[in-house]
Tab-separated table of C-alpha atoms in Angstrom:
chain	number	residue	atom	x	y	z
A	1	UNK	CA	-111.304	60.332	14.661
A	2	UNK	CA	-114.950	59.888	13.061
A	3	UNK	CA	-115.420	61.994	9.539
A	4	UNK	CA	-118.275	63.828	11.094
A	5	UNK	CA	-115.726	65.102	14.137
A	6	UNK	CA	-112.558	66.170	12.319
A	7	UNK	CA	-111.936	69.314	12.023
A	8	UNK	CA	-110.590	69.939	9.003
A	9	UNK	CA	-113.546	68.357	7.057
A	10	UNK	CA	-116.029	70.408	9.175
A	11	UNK	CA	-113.915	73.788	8.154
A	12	UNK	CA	-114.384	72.649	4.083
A	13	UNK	CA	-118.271	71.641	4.721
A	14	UNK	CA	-118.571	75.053	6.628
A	15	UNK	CA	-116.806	77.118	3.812
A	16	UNK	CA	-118.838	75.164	0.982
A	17	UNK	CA	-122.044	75.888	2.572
A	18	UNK	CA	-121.351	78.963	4.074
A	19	UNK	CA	-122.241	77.946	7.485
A	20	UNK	CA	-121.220	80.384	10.440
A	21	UNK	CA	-118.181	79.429	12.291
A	22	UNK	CA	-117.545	80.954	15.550
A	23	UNK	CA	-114.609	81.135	17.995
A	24	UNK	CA	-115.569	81.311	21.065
A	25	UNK	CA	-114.416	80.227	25.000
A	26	UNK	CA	-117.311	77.354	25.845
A	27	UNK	CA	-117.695	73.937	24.315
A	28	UNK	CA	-121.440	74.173	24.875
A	29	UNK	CA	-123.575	74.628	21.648
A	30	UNK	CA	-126.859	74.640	23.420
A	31	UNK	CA	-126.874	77.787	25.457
A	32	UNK	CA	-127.091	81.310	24.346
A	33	UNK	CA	-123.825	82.154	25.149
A	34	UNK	CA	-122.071	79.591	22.918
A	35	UNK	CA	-122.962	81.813	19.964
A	36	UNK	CA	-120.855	84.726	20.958
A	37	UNK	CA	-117.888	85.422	19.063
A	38	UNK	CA	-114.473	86.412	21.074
A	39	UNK	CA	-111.306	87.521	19.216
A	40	UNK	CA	-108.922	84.076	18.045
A	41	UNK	CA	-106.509	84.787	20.650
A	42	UNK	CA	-109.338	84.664	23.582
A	43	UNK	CA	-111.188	81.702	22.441
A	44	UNK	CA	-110.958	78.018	23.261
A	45	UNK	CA	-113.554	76.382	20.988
A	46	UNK	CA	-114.324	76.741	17.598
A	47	UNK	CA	-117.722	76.251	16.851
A	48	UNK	CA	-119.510	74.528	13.706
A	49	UNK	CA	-122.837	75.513	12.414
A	50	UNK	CA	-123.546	72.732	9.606
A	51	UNK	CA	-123.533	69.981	8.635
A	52	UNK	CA	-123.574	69.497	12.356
A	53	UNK	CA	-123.535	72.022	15.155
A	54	UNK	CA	-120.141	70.499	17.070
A	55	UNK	CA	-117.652	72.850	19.145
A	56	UNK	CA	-114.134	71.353	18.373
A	57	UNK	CA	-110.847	73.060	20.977
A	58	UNK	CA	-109.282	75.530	19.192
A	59	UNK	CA	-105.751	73.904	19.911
A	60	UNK	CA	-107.228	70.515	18.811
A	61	UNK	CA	-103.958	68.806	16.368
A	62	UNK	CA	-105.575	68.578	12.551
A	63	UNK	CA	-104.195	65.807	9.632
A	64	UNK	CA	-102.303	68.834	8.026
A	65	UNK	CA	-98.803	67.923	9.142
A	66	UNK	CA	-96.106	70.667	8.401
A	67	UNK	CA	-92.168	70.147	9.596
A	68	UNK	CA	-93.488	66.247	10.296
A	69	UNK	CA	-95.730	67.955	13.415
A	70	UNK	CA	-99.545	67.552	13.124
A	71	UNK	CA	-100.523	71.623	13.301
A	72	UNK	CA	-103.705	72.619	15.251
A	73	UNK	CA	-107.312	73.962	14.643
A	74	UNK	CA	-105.724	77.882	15.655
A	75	UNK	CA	-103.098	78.450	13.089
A	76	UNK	CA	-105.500	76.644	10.283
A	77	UNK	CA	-108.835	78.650	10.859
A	78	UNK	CA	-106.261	81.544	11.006
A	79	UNK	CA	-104.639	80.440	7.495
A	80	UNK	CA	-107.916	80.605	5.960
A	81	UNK	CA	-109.340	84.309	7.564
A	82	UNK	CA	-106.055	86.080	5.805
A	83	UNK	CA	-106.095	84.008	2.537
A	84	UNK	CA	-105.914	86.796	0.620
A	85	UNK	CA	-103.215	89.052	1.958
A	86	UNK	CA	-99.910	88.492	0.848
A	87	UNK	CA	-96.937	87.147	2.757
A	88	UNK	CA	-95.493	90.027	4.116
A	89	UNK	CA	-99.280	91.156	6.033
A	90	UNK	CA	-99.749	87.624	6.442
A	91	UNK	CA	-96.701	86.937	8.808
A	92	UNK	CA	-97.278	90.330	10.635
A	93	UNK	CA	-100.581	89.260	11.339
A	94	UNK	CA	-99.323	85.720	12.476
A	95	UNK	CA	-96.545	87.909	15.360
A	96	UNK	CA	-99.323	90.011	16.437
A	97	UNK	CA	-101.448	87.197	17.415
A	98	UNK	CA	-98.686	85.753	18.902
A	99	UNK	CA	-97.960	88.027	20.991
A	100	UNK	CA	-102.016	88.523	21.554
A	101	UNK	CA	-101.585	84.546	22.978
A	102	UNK	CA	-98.542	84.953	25.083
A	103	UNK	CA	-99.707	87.403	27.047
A	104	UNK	CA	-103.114	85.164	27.852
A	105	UNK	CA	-100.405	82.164	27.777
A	106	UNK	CA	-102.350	80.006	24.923
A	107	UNK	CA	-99.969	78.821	23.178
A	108	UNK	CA	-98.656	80.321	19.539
A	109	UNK	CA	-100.488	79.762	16.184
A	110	UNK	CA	-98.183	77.884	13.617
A	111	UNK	CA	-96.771	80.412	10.525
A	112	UNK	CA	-97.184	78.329	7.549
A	113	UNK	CA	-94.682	78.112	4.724
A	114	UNK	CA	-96.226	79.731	1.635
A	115	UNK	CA	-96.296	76.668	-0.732
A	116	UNK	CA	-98.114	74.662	2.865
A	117	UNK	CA	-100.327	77.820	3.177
A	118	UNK	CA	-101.532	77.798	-0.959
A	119	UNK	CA	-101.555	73.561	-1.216
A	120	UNK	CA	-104.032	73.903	2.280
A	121	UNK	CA	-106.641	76.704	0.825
A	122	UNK	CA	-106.722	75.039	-2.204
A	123	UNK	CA	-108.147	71.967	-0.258
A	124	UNK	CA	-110.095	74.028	1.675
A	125	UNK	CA	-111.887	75.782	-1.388
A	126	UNK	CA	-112.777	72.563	-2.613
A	127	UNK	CA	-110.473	73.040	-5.657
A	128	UNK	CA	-108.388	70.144	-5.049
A	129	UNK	CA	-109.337	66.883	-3.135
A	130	UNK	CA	-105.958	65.513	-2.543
A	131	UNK	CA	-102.723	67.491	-0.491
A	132	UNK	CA	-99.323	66.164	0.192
A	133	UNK	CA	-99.587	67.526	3.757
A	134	UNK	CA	-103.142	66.328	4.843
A	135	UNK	CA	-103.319	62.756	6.407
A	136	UNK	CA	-105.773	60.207	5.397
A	137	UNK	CA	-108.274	60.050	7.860
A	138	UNK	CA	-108.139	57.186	10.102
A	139	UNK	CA	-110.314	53.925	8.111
A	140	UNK	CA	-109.987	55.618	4.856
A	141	UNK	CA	-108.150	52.567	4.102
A	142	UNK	CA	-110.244	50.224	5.851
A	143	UNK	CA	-113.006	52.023	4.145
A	144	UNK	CA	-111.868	51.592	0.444
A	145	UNK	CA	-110.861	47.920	0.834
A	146	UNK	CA	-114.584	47.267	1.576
A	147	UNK	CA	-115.736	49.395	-1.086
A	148	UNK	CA	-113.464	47.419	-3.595
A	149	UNK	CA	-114.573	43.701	-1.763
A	150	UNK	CA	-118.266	45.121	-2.449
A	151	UNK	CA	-117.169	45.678	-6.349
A	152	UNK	CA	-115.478	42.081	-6.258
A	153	UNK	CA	-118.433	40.529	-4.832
A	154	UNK	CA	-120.661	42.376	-7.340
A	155	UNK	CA	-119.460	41.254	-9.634
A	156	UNK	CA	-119.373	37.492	-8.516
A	157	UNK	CA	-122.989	37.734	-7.881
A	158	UNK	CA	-123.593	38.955	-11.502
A	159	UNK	CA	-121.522	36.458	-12.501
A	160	UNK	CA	-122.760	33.609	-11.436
A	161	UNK	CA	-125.708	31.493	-12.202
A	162	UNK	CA	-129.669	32.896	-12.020
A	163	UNK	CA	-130.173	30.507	-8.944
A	164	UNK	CA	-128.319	32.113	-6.500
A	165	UNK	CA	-130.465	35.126	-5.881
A	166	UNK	CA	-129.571	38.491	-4.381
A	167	UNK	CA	-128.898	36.487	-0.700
A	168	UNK	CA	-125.710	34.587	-2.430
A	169	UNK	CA	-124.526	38.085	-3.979
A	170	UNK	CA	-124.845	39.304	0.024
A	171	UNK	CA	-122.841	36.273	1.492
A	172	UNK	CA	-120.070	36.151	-0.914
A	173	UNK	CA	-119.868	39.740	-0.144
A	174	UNK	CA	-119.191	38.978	3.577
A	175	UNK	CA	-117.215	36.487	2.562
A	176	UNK	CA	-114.796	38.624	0.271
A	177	UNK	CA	-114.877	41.465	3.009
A	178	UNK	CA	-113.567	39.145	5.397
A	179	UNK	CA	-110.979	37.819	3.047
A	180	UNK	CA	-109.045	40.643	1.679
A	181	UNK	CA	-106.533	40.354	4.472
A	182	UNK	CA	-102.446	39.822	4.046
A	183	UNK	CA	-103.632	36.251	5.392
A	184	UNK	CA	-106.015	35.022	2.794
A	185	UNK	CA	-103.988	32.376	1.788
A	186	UNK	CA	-104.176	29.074	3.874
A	187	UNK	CA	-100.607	27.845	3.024
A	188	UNK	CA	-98.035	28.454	0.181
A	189	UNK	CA	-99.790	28.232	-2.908
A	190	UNK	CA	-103.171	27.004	-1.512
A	191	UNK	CA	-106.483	29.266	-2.311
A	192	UNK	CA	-108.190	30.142	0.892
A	193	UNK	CA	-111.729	28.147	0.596
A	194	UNK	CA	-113.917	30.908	0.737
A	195	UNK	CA	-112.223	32.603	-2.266
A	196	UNK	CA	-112.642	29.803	-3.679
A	197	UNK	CA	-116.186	28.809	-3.223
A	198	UNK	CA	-117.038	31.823	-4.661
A	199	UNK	CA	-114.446	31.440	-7.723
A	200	UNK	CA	-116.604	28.228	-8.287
A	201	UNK	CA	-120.078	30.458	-9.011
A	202	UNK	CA	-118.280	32.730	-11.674
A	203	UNK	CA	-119.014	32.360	-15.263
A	204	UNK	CA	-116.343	31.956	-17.257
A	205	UNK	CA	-115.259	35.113	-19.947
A	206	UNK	CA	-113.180	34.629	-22.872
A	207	UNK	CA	-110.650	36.921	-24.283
A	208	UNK	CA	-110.407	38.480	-27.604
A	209	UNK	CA	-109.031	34.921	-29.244
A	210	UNK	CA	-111.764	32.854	-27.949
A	211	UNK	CA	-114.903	36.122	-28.972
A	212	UNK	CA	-112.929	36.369	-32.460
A	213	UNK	CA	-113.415	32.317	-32.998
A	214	UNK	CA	-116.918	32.412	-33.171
A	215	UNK	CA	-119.356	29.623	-34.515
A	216	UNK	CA	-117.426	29.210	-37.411
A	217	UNK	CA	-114.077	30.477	-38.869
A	218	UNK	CA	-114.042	33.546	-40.183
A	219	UNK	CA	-112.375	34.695	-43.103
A	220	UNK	CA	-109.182	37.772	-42.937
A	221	UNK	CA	-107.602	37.711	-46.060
A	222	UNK	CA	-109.305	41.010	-47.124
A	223	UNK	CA	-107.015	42.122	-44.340
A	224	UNK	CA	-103.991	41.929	-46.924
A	225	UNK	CA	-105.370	44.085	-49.282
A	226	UNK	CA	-106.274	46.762	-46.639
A	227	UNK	CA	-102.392	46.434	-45.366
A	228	UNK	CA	-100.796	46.273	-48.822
A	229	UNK	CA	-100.153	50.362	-48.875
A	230	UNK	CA	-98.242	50.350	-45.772
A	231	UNK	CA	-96.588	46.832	-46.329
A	232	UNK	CA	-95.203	48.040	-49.752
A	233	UNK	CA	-91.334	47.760	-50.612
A	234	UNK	CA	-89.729	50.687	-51.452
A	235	UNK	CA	-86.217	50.345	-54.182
A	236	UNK	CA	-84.363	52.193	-52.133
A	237	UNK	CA	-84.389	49.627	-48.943
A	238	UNK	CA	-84.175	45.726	-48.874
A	239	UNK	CA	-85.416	45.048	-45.198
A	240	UNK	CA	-88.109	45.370	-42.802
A	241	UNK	CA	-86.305	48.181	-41.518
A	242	UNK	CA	-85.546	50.211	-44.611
A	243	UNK	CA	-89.411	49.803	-45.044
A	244	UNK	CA	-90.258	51.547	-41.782
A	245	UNK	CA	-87.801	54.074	-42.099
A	246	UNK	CA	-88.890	54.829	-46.460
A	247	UNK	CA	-92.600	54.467	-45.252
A	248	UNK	CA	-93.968	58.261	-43.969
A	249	UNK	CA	-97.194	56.093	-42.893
A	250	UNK	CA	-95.941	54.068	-40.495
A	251	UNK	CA	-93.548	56.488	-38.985
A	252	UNK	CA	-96.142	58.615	-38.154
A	253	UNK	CA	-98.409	56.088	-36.913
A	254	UNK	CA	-95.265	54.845	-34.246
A	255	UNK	CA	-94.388	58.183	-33.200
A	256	UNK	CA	-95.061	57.871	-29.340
A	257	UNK	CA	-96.904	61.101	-27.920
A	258	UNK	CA	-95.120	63.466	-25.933
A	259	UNK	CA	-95.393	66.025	-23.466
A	260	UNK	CA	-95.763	69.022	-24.198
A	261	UNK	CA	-93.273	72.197	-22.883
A	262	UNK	CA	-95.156	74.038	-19.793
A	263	UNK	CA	-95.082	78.056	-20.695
A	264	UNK	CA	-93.961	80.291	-18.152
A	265	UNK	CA	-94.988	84.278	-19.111
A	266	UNK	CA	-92.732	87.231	-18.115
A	267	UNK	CA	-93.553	90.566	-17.631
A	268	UNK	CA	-92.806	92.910	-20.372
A	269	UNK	CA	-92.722	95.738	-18.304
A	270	UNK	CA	-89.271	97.501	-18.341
A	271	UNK	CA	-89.574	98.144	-14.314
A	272	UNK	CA	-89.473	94.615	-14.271
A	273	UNK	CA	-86.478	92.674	-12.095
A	274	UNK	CA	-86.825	89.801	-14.384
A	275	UNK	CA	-86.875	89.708	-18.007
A	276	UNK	CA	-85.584	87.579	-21.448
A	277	UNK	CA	-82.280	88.755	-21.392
A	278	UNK	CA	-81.675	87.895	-17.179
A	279	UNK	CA	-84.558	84.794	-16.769
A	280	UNK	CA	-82.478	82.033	-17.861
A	281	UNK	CA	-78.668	82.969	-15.765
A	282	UNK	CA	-81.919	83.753	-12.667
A	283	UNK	CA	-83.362	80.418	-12.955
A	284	UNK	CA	-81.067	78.097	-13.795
A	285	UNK	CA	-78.248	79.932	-12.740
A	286	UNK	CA	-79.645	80.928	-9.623
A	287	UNK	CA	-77.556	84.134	-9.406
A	288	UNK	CA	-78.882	87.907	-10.121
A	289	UNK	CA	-77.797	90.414	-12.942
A	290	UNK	CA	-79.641	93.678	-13.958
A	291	UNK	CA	-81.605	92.703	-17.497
A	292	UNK	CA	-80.182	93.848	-20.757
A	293	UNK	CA	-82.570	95.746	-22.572
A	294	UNK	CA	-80.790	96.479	-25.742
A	295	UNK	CA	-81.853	92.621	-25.801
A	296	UNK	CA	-84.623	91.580	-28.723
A	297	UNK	CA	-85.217	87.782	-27.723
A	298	UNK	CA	-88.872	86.570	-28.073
A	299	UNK	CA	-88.737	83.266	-26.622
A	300	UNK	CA	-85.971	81.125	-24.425
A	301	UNK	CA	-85.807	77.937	-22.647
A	302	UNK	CA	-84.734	76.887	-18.908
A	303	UNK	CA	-84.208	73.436	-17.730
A	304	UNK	CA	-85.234	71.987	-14.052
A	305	UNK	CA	-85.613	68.927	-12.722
A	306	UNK	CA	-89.381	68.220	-11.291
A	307	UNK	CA	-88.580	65.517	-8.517
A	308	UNK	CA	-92.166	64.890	-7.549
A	309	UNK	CA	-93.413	65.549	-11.530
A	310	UNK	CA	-90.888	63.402	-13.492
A	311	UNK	CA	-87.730	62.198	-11.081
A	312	UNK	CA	-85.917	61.062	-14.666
A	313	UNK	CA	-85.421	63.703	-16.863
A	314	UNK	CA	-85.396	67.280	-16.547
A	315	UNK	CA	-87.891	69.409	-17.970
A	316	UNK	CA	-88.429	71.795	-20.865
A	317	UNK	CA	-89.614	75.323	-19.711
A	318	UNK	CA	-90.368	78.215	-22.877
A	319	UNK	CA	-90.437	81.914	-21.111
A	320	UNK	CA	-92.507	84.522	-23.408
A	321	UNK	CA	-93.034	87.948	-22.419
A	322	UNK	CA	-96.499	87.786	-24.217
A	323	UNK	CA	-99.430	85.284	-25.690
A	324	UNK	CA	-99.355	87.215	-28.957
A	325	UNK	CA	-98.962	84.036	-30.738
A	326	UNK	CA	-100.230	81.674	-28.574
A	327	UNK	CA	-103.214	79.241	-29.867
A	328	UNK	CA	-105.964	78.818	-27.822
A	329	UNK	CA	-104.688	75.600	-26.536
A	330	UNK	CA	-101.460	76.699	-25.426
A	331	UNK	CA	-103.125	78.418	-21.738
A	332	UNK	CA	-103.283	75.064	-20.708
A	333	UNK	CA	-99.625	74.659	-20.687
A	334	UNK	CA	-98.914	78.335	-18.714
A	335	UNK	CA	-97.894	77.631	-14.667
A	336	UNK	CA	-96.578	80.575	-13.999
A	337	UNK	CA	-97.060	84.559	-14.717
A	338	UNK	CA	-94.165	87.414	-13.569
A	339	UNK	CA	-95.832	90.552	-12.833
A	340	UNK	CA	-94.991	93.723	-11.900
A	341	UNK	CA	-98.555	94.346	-10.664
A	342	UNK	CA	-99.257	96.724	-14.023
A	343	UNK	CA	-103.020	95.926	-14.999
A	344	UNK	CA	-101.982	96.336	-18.908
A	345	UNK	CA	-100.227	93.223	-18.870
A	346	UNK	CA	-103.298	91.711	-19.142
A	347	UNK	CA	-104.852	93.161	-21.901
A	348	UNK	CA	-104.607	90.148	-24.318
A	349	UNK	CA	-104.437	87.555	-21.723
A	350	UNK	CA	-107.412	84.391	-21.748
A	351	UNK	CA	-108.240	85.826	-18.164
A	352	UNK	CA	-107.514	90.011	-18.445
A	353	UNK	CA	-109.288	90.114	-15.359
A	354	UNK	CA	-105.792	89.675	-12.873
A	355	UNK	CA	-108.957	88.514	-10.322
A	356	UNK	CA	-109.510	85.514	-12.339
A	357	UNK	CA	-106.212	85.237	-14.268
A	358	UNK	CA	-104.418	84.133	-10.216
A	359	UNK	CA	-107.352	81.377	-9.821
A	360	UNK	CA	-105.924	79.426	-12.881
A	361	UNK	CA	-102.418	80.315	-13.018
A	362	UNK	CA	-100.005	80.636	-10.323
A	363	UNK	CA	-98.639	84.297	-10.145
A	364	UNK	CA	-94.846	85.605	-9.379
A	365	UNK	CA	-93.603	89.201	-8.118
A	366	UNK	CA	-90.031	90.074	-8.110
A	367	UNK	CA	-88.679	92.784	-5.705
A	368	UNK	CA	-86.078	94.299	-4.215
A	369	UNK	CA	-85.629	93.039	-0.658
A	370	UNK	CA	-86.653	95.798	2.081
A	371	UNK	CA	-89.140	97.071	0.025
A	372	UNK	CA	-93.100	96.732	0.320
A	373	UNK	CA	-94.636	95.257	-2.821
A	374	UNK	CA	-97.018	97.463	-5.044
A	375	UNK	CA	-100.495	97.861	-3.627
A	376	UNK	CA	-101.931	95.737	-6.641
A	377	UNK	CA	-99.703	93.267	-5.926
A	378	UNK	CA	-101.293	92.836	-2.489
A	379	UNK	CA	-104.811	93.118	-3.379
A	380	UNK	CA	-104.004	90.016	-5.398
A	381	UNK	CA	-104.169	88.146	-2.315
A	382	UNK	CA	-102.314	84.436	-1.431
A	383	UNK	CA	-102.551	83.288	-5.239
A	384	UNK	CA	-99.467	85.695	-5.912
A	385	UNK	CA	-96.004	84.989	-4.654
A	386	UNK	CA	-94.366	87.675	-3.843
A	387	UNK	CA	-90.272	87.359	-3.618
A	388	UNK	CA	-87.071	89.744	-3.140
A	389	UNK	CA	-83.532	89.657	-3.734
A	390	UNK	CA	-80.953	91.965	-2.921
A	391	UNK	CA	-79.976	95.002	-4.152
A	392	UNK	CA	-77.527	95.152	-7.154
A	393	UNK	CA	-74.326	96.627	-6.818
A	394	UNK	CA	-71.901	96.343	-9.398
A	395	UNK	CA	-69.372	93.878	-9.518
A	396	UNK	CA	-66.585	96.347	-9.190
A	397	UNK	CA	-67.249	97.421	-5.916
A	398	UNK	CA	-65.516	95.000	-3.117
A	399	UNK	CA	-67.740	92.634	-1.222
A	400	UNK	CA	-70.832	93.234	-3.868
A	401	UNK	CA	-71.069	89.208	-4.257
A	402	UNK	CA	-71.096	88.821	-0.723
A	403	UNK	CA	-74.893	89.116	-1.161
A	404	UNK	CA	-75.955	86.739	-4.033
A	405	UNK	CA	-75.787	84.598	-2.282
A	406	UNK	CA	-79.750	84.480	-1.320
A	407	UNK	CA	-80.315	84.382	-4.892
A	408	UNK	CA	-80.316	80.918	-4.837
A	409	UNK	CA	-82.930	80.451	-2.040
A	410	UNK	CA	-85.427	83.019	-3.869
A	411	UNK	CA	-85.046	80.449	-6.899
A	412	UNK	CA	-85.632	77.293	-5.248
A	413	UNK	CA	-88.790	79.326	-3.469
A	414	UNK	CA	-89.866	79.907	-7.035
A	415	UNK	CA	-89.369	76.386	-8.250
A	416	UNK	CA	-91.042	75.087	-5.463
A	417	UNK	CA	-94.445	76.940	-5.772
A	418	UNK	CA	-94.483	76.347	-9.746
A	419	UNK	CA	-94.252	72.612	-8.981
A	420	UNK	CA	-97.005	72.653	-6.307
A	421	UNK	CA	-99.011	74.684	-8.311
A	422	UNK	CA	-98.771	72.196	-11.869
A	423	UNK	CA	-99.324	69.071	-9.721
A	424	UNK	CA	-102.503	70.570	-8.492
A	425	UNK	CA	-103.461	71.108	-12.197
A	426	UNK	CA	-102.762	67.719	-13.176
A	427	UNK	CA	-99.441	67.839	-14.558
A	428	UNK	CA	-97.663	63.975	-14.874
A	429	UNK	CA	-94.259	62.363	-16.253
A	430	UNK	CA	-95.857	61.610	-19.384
A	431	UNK	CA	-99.302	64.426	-19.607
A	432	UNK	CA	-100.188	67.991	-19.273
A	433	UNK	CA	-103.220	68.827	-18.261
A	434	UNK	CA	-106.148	69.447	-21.123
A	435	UNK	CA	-107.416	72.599	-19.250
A	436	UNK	CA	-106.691	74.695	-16.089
């Protein structure tokens, strides 16, 4: 499908310049009646404003696969209208409109997974431009292989002697273009003759040896003296390792960088289902106990393994239950906030503002299942993920375990949004990201 036709790059031009987008039941956009809105369960079109005006069906398949099933125009547009309740609204909302289309037999809109639903308004916003469940776009490909062949050829055009003009830069870039294919070699070990008529019109470039030789030799032994102080023997070691290992200098110099611990902050609330003395058995564990709060820890550490961060080695989380001594470097390494919905938690925070806290820092409630989250929590919108577990009964009373078992689940549900949420701010095997 052509960029200018596909739907989900019309919805992001639409919501970055505001253009109107209208459901409605007639692919005309010419007559009066194609601007008239109809509910989303009554309409069959969907209708762009800018940067083109285009009607698209409402039940039109989209590049955002979810389950491995390409998931129409419907249950995205409806996605983005109720990005800001929370889950519980959201997937009432998603029934009623189902039952809204059965009864006018359209079809059902798709209820997307919370970690799908956050990864595709983030695209949508414009605040990421890559998602694990959005397709390339058909030439994309195609599209960058040409870009790179017009770099190559470029380049061989700058490259190459003053006689051959802008017209040989053009041709070689044809030629390139038409030569980046899996077949571009004639035989086994032969260079296809095009590549190699334009090989011929590059100018040779010499590395650092042959830039260093120069005109005439040049002179290093002042080197020696500069290299003396962290050359020097020390009495207590005899080799070149004993010198490495007695020499602060160097040791610092080959210390190899490394990343640093991501923060996650708990609430310090004492309503709250989650604090230091229950975080770590929760997390790692992934089984439920009532917190201790005769406890006085300040700081503790969990371990997880990020598959899609760093498959290898597990990492390092530090759980505070406030920034009081953080520096104002360490925000960058926070992905994830526990709240109880309390507005005072954020008094010393970077962001008080809970508004603009949830746009840079992924957000986590803890409640008991059956029960509605706080008001506050749900005015916080999509950017807040909102989980229960059962009910604690103590372990003396028969079948109380029977339950924990969901613990588990709520865990991995955790895990799975705080991974999402620090590969969207650039987190990597071997970097964090420098600001969020």
């Amino acid at each position: 499908m052509a960029a200018n036709e596909d739907p989900l790059l019309l919805l992001r031009q639409s919501i970055a310049s505001t253009g109107a987008i209208i459901p409605t039941t007639t692919a005309d956009t010419t007559s009066a009646s194609a601007a008239t809105e109809v509910p989303l369960s009554q309409a069959t079109h969907l209708q762009f404003t800018h940067p083109t005006r285009v009607a698209i069906a409402i039940d039109a398949p989209t590049r955002f696969v979810s389950n491995d099933r390409p998931v129409d125009l419907r249950s995205i547009y409806f996605a983005w209208l109720n990005r800001e309740i929370a889950i519980p609204e959201y997937n009432a909302a998603a029934a009623q409109l189902n039952d809204e289309l059965a009864g006018a037999g359209a079809g059902v809109v798709h209820n997307l997974a919370f970690v799908e639903r956050l990864d595709l308004i983030t695209w949508l916003e414009g605040a990421s431009e890559e998602s694990e469940y959005i397709k390339p776009l058909t030439g994309d490909k195609d599209a960058s292989a040409v870009a790179g062949a017009g770099g190559a050829a470029a380049s061989a055009g700058a490259s190459a002697t003053a006689g051959s003009g802008t017209a040989a830069a053009s041709s070689r870039s044809k030629t390139v273009t038409a030569t980046l294919v899996p077949s571009s070699r004639s035989g086994r070990g032969t260079l296809d003759p095009r590549l190699e008529q334009i090989y011929s019109g590059e100018r040779g470039m010499g590395d650092r040896n042959t830039v260093l030789r120069g005109i005439k030799p040049t002179d290093f032994s002042h080197v020696r003296k500069l290299a003396a102080p962290f050359m020097s023997r020390k009495p207590t070691g005899t080799g070149t390792t004993a010198n490495i290992a007695n020499n602060p200098a160097l040791a610092i110099n080959q210390k190899p960088a490394r990343r640093p611990d991501p923060i996650i902050l708990l609430s310090p609330s004492a309503s709250a289902l989650l604090r230091m003395s229950n975080a770590k058995s929760f997390l790692e564990g992934g089984r439920y106990s009532p917190p201790d709060h005769s406890s006085t820890a300040s700081m503790l550490h969990v371990s997880r393994l990020m598959k899609d961060i760093d498959p290898n080695r597990p990492m390092r989380f530090i759980l505070v239950e406030g920034p009081e001594q953080f520096k104002p470097e360490y925000w960058n390494r926070v992905v994830a906030v526990f709240t109880t919905g309390q507005a005072w938690q954020f008094k010393n925070y970077r962001w008080s503002n809970p508004t603009e806290l949830f746009k840079h820092v992924l957000g986590v409630y803890l409640g008991w299942r059956g029960e509605q989250p706080p008001e506050s929590i749900r005015a916080f919108g999509h950017r807040v993920l909102a989980c229960q577990v059962e009910h604690w009964r103590d372990a003396g009373i028969p079948g109380s375990e029977n339950s924990r078992w969901r613990d588990r689940e709520v865990v991995e549900q955790i895990w799975q949004a705080i991974e999402v949420n620090m590969r969207t701010k650039g987190w990597r095997k071997d970097a964090a990201p420098t600001s969020i």
